[in-house]
Amino acid sequence: MQLIYAFVYGCSHFHGGKYDLQRTRYYYSGNEQALGSDRYLKIAFRKRSAQEYIVAMITPLEIDHTTLQVSDLKKTKVHLQAIFNFQFHTDPKSENMLAVESENVHFFIQKSDLQKSFLEKQHISFEIKNLDEIKEKLKEIGIEYESGTFSAFKYKNYHWVEWRDHDGIRLECVQKI
């Protein structure tokens, strides 16, 4: 068996595994062996054929959740509550983070001191049943929006409605074609 060696020292991620600095353990998938001490790991990877890499790839079902960085939790909460049927609760790990959820969606918003130029690069999109409803809601509360169709994907193309919140974050609703 041919082995490829890699050395990990104090990093947070490595080849899809996680090296946790606080627990000083390496989590690996089974094709690697941890051969070192807690602070310095030598990882031996068995060389795979191209076919083995294809078979080993995992197909994600969906994105489960994400975290949006925001300048003001209260303003973001008020904005989201004006449009969506979300419930909010404080994350037990941090008072600067809110969990946001509905029956089908969950994500986090976290207060951050990041520059507006970063905040406005964020984007989150929600699939809904009827885009006309979101258009009416946005008009009702005085939010300008754009709309269109995206059809460049192989799967799941959609019609969209998009607007920006107080931080400039792009919020979008889509309806599958």
Short mmCIF file of C-alpha atoms in Angstrom, two decimals:
data_model
loop_
_atom_site.label_atom_id
_atom_site.label_comp_id
_atom_site.label_asym_id
_atom_site.label_seq_id
_atom_site.Cartn_x
_atom_site.Cartn_y
_atom_site.Cartn_z
CA MET A 1 0.00 0.00 0.00
CA GLN A 2 1.32 3.43 -0.94
CA LEU A 3 1.03 6.12 1.71
CA ILE A 4 1.04 9.86 1.29
CA TYR A 5 2.11 11.76 4.42
CA ALA A 6 0.81 15.13 5.49
CA PHE A 7 1.77 17.06 8.58
CA VAL A 8 -0.74 19.10 10.56
CA TYR A 9 0.34 21.60 13.17
CA GLY A 10 -2.16 23.93 14.83
CA CYS A 11 -4.57 24.31 11.93
CA SER A 12 -8.34 24.21 12.14
CA HIS A 13 -9.22 22.22 9.00
CA PHE A 14 -7.35 19.70 6.91
CA HIS A 15 -8.55 17.64 3.91
CA GLY A 16 -12.19 17.58 5.02
CA GLY A 17 -11.37 16.46 8.56
CA LYS A 18 -11.26 18.71 11.57
CA TYR A 19 -8.37 19.22 13.91
CA ASP A 20 -9.90 20.64 17.08
CA LEU A 21 -7.30 22.71 18.93
CA GLN A 22 -9.27 22.68 22.17
CA ARG A 23 -9.80 18.93 22.31
CA THR A 24 -6.53 18.15 20.46
CA ARG A 25 -8.06 15.27 18.58
CA TYR A 26 -8.09 14.60 14.88
CA TYR A 27 -11.35 13.36 13.38
CA TYR A 28 -10.79 11.30 10.27
CA SER A 29 -12.84 9.24 7.88
CA GLY A 30 -11.08 5.91 8.21
CA ASN A 31 -8.70 6.04 5.24
CA GLU A 32 -6.18 8.01 7.25
CA GLN A 33 -4.26 7.21 10.41
CA ALA A 34 -3.20 9.70 13.06
CA LEU A 35 0.43 8.89 13.84
CA GLY A 36 1.58 11.68 16.14
CA SER A 37 1.24 13.58 19.38
CA ASP A 38 -1.58 15.92 20.38
CA ARG A 39 0.15 19.07 19.08
CA TYR A 40 1.78 17.64 15.97
CA LEU A 41 0.02 15.06 13.86
CA LYS A 42 1.43 13.10 10.97
CA ILE A 43 -1.45 11.84 8.88
CA ALA A 44 -0.93 8.92 6.52
CA PHE A 45 -3.34 8.81 3.58
CA ARG A 46 -3.68 5.70 1.50
CA LYS A 47 -3.28 6.64 -2.14
CA ARG A 48 -6.60 6.17 -3.92
CA SER A 49 -7.40 5.58 -7.55
CA ALA A 50 -9.46 8.19 -9.43
CA GLN A 51 -12.46 5.82 -9.29
CA GLU A 52 -12.19 5.52 -5.50
CA TYR A 53 -12.29 9.33 -5.16
CA ILE A 54 -15.46 9.51 -7.27
CA VAL A 55 -17.15 6.78 -5.22
CA ALA A 56 -16.02 8.41 -1.95
CA MET A 57 -17.63 11.76 -2.80
CA ILE A 58 -20.76 12.60 -0.82
CA THR A 59 -23.80 14.24 -2.40
CA PRO A 60 -25.26 16.80 0.04
CA LEU A 61 -29.06 16.81 0.29
CA GLU A 62 -29.35 20.51 1.12
CA ILE A 63 -27.66 23.27 3.07
CA ASP A 64 -28.89 22.81 6.62
CA HIS A 65 -28.12 26.23 8.09
CA THR A 66 -25.85 29.23 7.91
CA THR A 67 -24.98 32.28 9.99
CA LEU A 68 -25.51 35.83 8.77
CA GLN A 69 -23.27 38.50 10.27
CA VAL A 70 -25.26 41.66 11.07
CA SER A 71 -24.54 45.04 12.65
CA ASP A 72 -27.68 45.13 14.82
CA LEU A 73 -29.59 42.04 15.98
CA LYS A 74 -32.72 44.00 16.91
CA LYS A 75 -33.01 45.80 13.54
CA THR A 76 -32.46 42.54 11.65
CA LYS A 77 -35.03 40.73 13.79
CA VAL A 78 -37.61 43.49 13.21
CA HIS A 79 -36.93 43.40 9.45
CA LEU A 80 -37.32 39.61 9.23
CA GLN A 81 -40.43 39.60 11.45
CA ALA A 82 -42.11 42.17 9.18
CA ILE A 83 -41.82 39.76 6.24
CA PHE A 84 -41.55 36.15 7.40
CA ASN A 85 -43.21 33.87 9.91
CA PHE A 86 -39.99 33.23 11.87
CA GLN A 87 -39.48 32.54 15.54
CA PHE A 88 -36.40 33.93 17.28
CA HIS A 89 -34.58 32.81 20.39
CA THR A 90 -31.26 33.62 21.96
CA ASP A 91 -28.56 31.11 21.27
CA PRO A 92 -27.53 29.56 24.60
CA LYS A 93 -23.86 29.91 23.62
CA SER A 94 -23.90 33.64 22.92
CA GLU A 95 -26.05 36.67 23.66
CA ASN A 96 -24.75 38.16 20.39
CA MET A 97 -26.47 35.46 18.36
CA LEU A 98 -30.10 34.65 17.62
CA ALA A 99 -31.44 31.38 16.28
CA VAL A 100 -34.06 32.03 13.59
CA GLU A 101 -36.47 29.30 12.60
CA SER A 102 -39.73 28.25 11.07
CA GLU A 103 -41.10 24.79 10.40
CA ASN A 104 -38.86 24.38 7.31
CA VAL A 105 -35.92 26.78 7.78
CA HIS A 106 -33.38 27.52 10.46
CA PHE A 107 -30.30 29.72 10.56
CA PHE A 108 -28.49 32.12 12.86
CA ILE A 109 -27.88 35.86 12.92
CA GLN A 110 -24.84 37.08 14.80
CA LYS A 111 -23.92 40.63 15.83
CA SER A 112 -20.63 41.56 14.31
CA ASP A 113 -18.42 44.63 14.02
CA LEU A 114 -17.47 43.77 10.44
CA GLN A 115 -17.34 46.53 7.85
CA LYS A 116 -20.45 47.23 5.81
CA SER A 117 -18.52 46.28 2.66
CA PHE A 118 -18.36 42.71 4.02
CA LEU A 119 -21.91 42.59 5.36
CA GLU A 120 -23.42 43.60 2.03
CA LYS A 121 -21.69 40.70 0.25
CA GLN A 122 -23.82 38.21 2.18
CA HIS A 123 -26.84 36.64 0.53
CA ILE A 124 -29.53 34.29 1.76
CA SER A 125 -32.38 32.89 -0.29
CA PHE A 126 -35.64 31.28 0.83
CA GLU A 127 -37.83 29.06 -1.32
CA ILE A 128 -41.50 30.00 -1.09
CA LYS A 129 -44.66 28.77 -2.82
CA ASN A 130 -45.87 32.05 -4.33
CA LEU A 131 -43.68 35.02 -5.33
CA ASP A 132 -46.71 37.27 -5.77
CA GLU A 133 -47.27 37.13 -2.00
CA ILE A 134 -43.75 38.34 -1.21
CA LYS A 135 -44.03 41.12 -3.81
CA GLU A 136 -47.26 42.32 -2.19
CA LYS A 137 -45.72 42.16 1.29
CA LEU A 138 -42.62 44.12 0.25
CA LYS A 139 -44.76 46.80 -1.46
CA GLU A 140 -47.00 47.00 1.64
CA ILE A 141 -44.05 47.78 3.94
CA GLY A 142 -42.28 50.02 1.41
CA ILE A 143 -39.31 47.88 0.44
CA GLU A 144 -38.03 48.19 -3.12
CA TYR A 145 -37.13 44.93 -4.84
CA GLU A 146 -35.97 43.46 -8.11
CA SER A 147 -37.25 40.29 -9.74
CA GLY A 148 -36.32 37.94 -12.52
CA THR A 149 -35.66 34.37 -13.57
CA PHE A 150 -32.54 32.27 -13.18
CA SER A 151 -32.23 29.28 -15.50
CA ALA A 152 -28.51 28.48 -15.74
CA PHE A 153 -28.54 25.55 -13.29
CA LYS A 154 -28.90 21.97 -14.42
CA TYR A 155 -31.36 21.42 -11.55
CA LYS A 156 -33.77 23.65 -9.66
CA ASN A 157 -34.03 26.85 -11.69
CA TYR A 158 -36.32 29.53 -10.33
CA HIS A 159 -38.06 32.87 -10.49
CA TRP A 160 -36.71 35.30 -7.88
CA VAL A 161 -37.46 38.45 -5.90
CA GLU A 162 -34.53 40.18 -4.18
CA TRP A 163 -34.05 43.17 -1.86
CA ARG A 164 -31.53 44.46 0.68
CA ASP A 165 -31.90 44.92 4.42
CA HIS A 166 -30.48 47.76 6.58
CA ASP A 167 -26.96 46.19 6.39
CA GLY A 168 -27.16 45.78 2.63
CA ILE A 169 -27.49 41.99 2.91
CA ARG A 170 -29.17 40.53 -0.15
CA LEU A 171 -32.37 38.72 0.86
CA GLU A 172 -34.14 36.69 -1.78
CA CYS A 173 -37.20 34.55 -2.22
CA VAL A 174 -37.42 32.02 -5.02
CA GLN A 175 -40.14 29.94 -6.61
CA LYS A 176 -38.97 26.86 -8.49
CA ILE A 177 -39.76 26.71 -12.20
#
